[in-house]
mmCIF file of C-alpha atoms in Angstrom:
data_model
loop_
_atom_site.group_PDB
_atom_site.id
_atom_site.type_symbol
_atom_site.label_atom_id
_atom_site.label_comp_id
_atom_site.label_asym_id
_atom_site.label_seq_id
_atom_site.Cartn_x
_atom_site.Cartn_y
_atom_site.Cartn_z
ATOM 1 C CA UNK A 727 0.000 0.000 0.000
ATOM 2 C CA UNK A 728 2.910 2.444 0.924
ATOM 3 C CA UNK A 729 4.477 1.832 -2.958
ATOM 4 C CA UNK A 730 0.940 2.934 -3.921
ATOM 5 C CA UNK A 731 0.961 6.116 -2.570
ATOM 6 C CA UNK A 732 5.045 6.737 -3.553
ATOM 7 C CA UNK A 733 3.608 6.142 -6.925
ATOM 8 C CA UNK A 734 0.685 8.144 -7.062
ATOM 9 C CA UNK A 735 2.282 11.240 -4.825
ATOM 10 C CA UNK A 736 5.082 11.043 -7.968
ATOM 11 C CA UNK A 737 2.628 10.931 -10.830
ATOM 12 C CA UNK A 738 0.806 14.048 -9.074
ATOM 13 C CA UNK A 739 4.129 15.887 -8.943
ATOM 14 C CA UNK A 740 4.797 14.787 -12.801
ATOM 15 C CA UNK A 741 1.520 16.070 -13.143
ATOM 16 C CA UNK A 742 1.915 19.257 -12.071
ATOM 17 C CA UNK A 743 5.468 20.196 -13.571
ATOM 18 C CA UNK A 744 4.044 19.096 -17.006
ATOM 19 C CA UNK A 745 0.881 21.473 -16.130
ATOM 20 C CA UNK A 746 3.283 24.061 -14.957
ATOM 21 C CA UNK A 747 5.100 23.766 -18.394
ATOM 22 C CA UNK A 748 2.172 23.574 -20.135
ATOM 23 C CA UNK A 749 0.580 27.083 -18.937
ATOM 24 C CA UNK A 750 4.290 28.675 -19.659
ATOM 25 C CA UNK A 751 3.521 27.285 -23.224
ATOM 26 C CA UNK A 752 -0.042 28.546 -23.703
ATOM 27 C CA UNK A 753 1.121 32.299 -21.974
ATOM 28 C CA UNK A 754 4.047 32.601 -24.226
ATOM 29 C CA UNK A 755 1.800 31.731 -27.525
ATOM 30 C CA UNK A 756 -1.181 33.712 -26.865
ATOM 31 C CA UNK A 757 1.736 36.622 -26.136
ATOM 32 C CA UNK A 758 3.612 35.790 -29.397
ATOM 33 C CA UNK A 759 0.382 35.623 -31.224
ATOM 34 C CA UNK A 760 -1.690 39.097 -29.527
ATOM 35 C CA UNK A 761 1.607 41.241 -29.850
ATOM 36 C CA UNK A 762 2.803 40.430 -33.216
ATOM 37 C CA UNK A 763 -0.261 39.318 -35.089
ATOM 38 C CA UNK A 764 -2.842 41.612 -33.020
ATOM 39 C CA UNK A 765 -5.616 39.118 -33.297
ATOM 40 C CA UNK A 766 -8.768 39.105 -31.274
ATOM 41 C CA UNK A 767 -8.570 37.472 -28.541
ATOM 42 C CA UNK A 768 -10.113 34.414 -29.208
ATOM 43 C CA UNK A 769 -8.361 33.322 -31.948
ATOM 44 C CA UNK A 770 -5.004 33.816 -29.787
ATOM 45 C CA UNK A 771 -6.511 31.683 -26.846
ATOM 46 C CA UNK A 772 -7.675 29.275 -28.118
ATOM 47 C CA UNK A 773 -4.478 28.315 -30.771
ATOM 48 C CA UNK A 774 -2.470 28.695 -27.512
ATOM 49 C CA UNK A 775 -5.037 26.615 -25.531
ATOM 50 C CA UNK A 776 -4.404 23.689 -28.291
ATOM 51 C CA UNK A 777 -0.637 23.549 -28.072
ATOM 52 C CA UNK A 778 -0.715 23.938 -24.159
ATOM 53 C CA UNK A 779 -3.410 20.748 -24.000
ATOM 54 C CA UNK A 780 -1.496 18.664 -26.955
ATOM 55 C CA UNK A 781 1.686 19.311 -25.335
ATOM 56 C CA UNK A 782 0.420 18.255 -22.009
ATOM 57 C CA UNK A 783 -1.562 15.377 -23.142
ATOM 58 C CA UNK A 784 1.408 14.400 -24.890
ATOM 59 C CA UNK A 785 4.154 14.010 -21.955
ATOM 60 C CA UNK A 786 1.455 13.041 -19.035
ATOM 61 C CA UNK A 787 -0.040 10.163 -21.218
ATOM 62 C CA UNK A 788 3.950 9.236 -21.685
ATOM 63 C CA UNK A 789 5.631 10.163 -18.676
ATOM 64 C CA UNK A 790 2.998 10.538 -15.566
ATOM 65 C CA UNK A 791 0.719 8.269 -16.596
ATOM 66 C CA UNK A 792 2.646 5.952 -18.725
ATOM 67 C CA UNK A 793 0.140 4.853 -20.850
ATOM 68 C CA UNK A 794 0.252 2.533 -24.252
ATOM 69 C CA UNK A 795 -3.449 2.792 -24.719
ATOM 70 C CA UNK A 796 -5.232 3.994 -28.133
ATOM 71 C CA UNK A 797 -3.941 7.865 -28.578
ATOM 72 C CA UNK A 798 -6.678 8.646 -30.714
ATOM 73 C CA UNK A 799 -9.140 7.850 -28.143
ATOM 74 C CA UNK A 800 -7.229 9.463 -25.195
ATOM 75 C CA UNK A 801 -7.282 12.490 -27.219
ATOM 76 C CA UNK A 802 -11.355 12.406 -27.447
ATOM 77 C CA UNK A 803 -11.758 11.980 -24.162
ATOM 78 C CA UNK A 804 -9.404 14.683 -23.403
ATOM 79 C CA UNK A 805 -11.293 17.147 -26.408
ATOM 80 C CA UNK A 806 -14.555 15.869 -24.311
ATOM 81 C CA UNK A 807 -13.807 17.786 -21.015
ATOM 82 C CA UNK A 808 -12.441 20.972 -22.610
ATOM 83 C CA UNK A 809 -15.479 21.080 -24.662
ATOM 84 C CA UNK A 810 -17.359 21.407 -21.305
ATOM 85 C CA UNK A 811 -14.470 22.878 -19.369
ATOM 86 C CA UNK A 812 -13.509 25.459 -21.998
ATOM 87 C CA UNK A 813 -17.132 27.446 -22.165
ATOM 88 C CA UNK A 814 -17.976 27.172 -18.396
ATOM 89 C CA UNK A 815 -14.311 28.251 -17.277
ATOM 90 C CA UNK A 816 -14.730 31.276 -19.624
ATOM 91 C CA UNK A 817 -18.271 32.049 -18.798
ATOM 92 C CA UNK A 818 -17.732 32.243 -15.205
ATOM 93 C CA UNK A 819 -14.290 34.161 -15.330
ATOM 94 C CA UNK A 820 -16.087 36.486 -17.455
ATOM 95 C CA UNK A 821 -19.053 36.974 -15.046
ATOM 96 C CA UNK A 822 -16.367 37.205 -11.825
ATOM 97 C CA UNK A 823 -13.922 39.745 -13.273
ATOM 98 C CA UNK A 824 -16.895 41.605 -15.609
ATOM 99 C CA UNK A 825 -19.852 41.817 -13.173
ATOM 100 C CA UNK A 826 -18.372 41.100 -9.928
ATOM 101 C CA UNK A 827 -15.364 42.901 -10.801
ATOM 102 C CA UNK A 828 -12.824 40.280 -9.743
ATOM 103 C CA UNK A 829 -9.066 40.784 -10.120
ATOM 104 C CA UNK A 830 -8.766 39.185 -14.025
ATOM 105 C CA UNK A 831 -5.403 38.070 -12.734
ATOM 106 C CA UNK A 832 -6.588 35.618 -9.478
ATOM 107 C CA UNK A 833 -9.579 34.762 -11.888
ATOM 108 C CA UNK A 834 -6.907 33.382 -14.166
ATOM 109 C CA UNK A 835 -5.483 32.151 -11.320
ATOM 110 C CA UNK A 836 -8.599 30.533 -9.940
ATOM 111 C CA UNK A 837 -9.465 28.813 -13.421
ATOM 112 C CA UNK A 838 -5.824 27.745 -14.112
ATOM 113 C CA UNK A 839 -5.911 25.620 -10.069
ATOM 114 C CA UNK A 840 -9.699 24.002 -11.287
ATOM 115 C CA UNK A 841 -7.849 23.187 -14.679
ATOM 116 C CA UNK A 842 -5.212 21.728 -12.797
ATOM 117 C CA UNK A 843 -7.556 19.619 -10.005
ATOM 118 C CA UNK A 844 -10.125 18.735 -12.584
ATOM 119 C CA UNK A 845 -8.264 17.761 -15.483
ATOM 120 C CA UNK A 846 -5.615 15.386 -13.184
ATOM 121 C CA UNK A 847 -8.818 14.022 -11.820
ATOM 122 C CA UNK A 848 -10.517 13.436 -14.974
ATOM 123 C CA UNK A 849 -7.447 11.915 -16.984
ATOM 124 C CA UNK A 850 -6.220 9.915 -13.908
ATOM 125 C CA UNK A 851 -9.927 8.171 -13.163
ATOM 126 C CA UNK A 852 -10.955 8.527 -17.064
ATOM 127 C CA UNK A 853 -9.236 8.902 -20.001
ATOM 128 C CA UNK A 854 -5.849 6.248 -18.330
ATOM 129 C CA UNK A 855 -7.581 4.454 -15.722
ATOM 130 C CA UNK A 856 -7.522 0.798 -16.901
ATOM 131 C CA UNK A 857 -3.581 1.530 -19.097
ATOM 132 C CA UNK A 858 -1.688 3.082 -16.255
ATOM 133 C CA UNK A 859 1.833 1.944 -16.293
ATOM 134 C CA UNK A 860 1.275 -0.012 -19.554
ATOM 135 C CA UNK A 861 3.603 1.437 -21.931
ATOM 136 C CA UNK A 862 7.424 0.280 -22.940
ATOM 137 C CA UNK A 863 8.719 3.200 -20.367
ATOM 138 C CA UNK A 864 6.784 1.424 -17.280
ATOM 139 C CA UNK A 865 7.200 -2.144 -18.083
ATOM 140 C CA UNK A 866 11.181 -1.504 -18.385
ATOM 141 C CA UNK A 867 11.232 -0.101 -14.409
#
């Protein structure tokens, strides 16, 4: 039971520095594409969002969870909960920093920590629950 926990407090750490990376990823792009194209905003967040979720669906399905299950399916499941995350997350950081006036920075914040909690969550108990630790990576340690 002990090596359990080891292994999941690890793959929660993985998970995190790969999120961490991720949101560098997704703030330098929407930057790179605001400031030198001078898009919308839309556009800009949501090309960012896309490499910040490929990228991070890419090294936690290889390195957190380390998973040799279907990609192409992993990836629908992950498209699944942004579909739903995606518009809720913006609605309600909208309505806190618009109506309530909320600092749009802790907002952020706030919706990049529920990203975080809900997506480990959702891709630990979901998308690799029955392929944990079944890829080449896993089965060599």
């Amino acid at each position: 039971m002990r090596k359990e926990r080891k292994a999941e407090l690890l793959r929660s750490i993985k998970f995190l520095l790969f999120s961490v990376s991720a949101g560098v990823i997704e703030a330098g792009a929407f930057a790179l594409l605001n400031e030198l194209l001078q898009w919308s905003y839309w556009p800009c967040y949501l090309i960012a969002l896309v490499l910040s979720v490929v990228w991070n669906f890419t090294l936690n399905r290889r390195y957190t969870f380390q998973s040799a299950n279907n990609v192409p399916v992993a990836m629908c499941k992950v498209l699944a909960f942004y579909c739903v995350f995606t518009p809720l997350s913006t609605l309600l950081g909208s309505y806190l920093a618009d109506t309530l006036l909320w600092n749009e920075y802790l907002v952020t914040a706030l919706n990049m920590i529920a990203n975080f909690v809900l997506e480990f969550l959702y891709d630990r108990f979901y998308v690799f629950r029955d392929s944990i630790d079944t890829n080449d990576r896993a089965r060599r340690a």
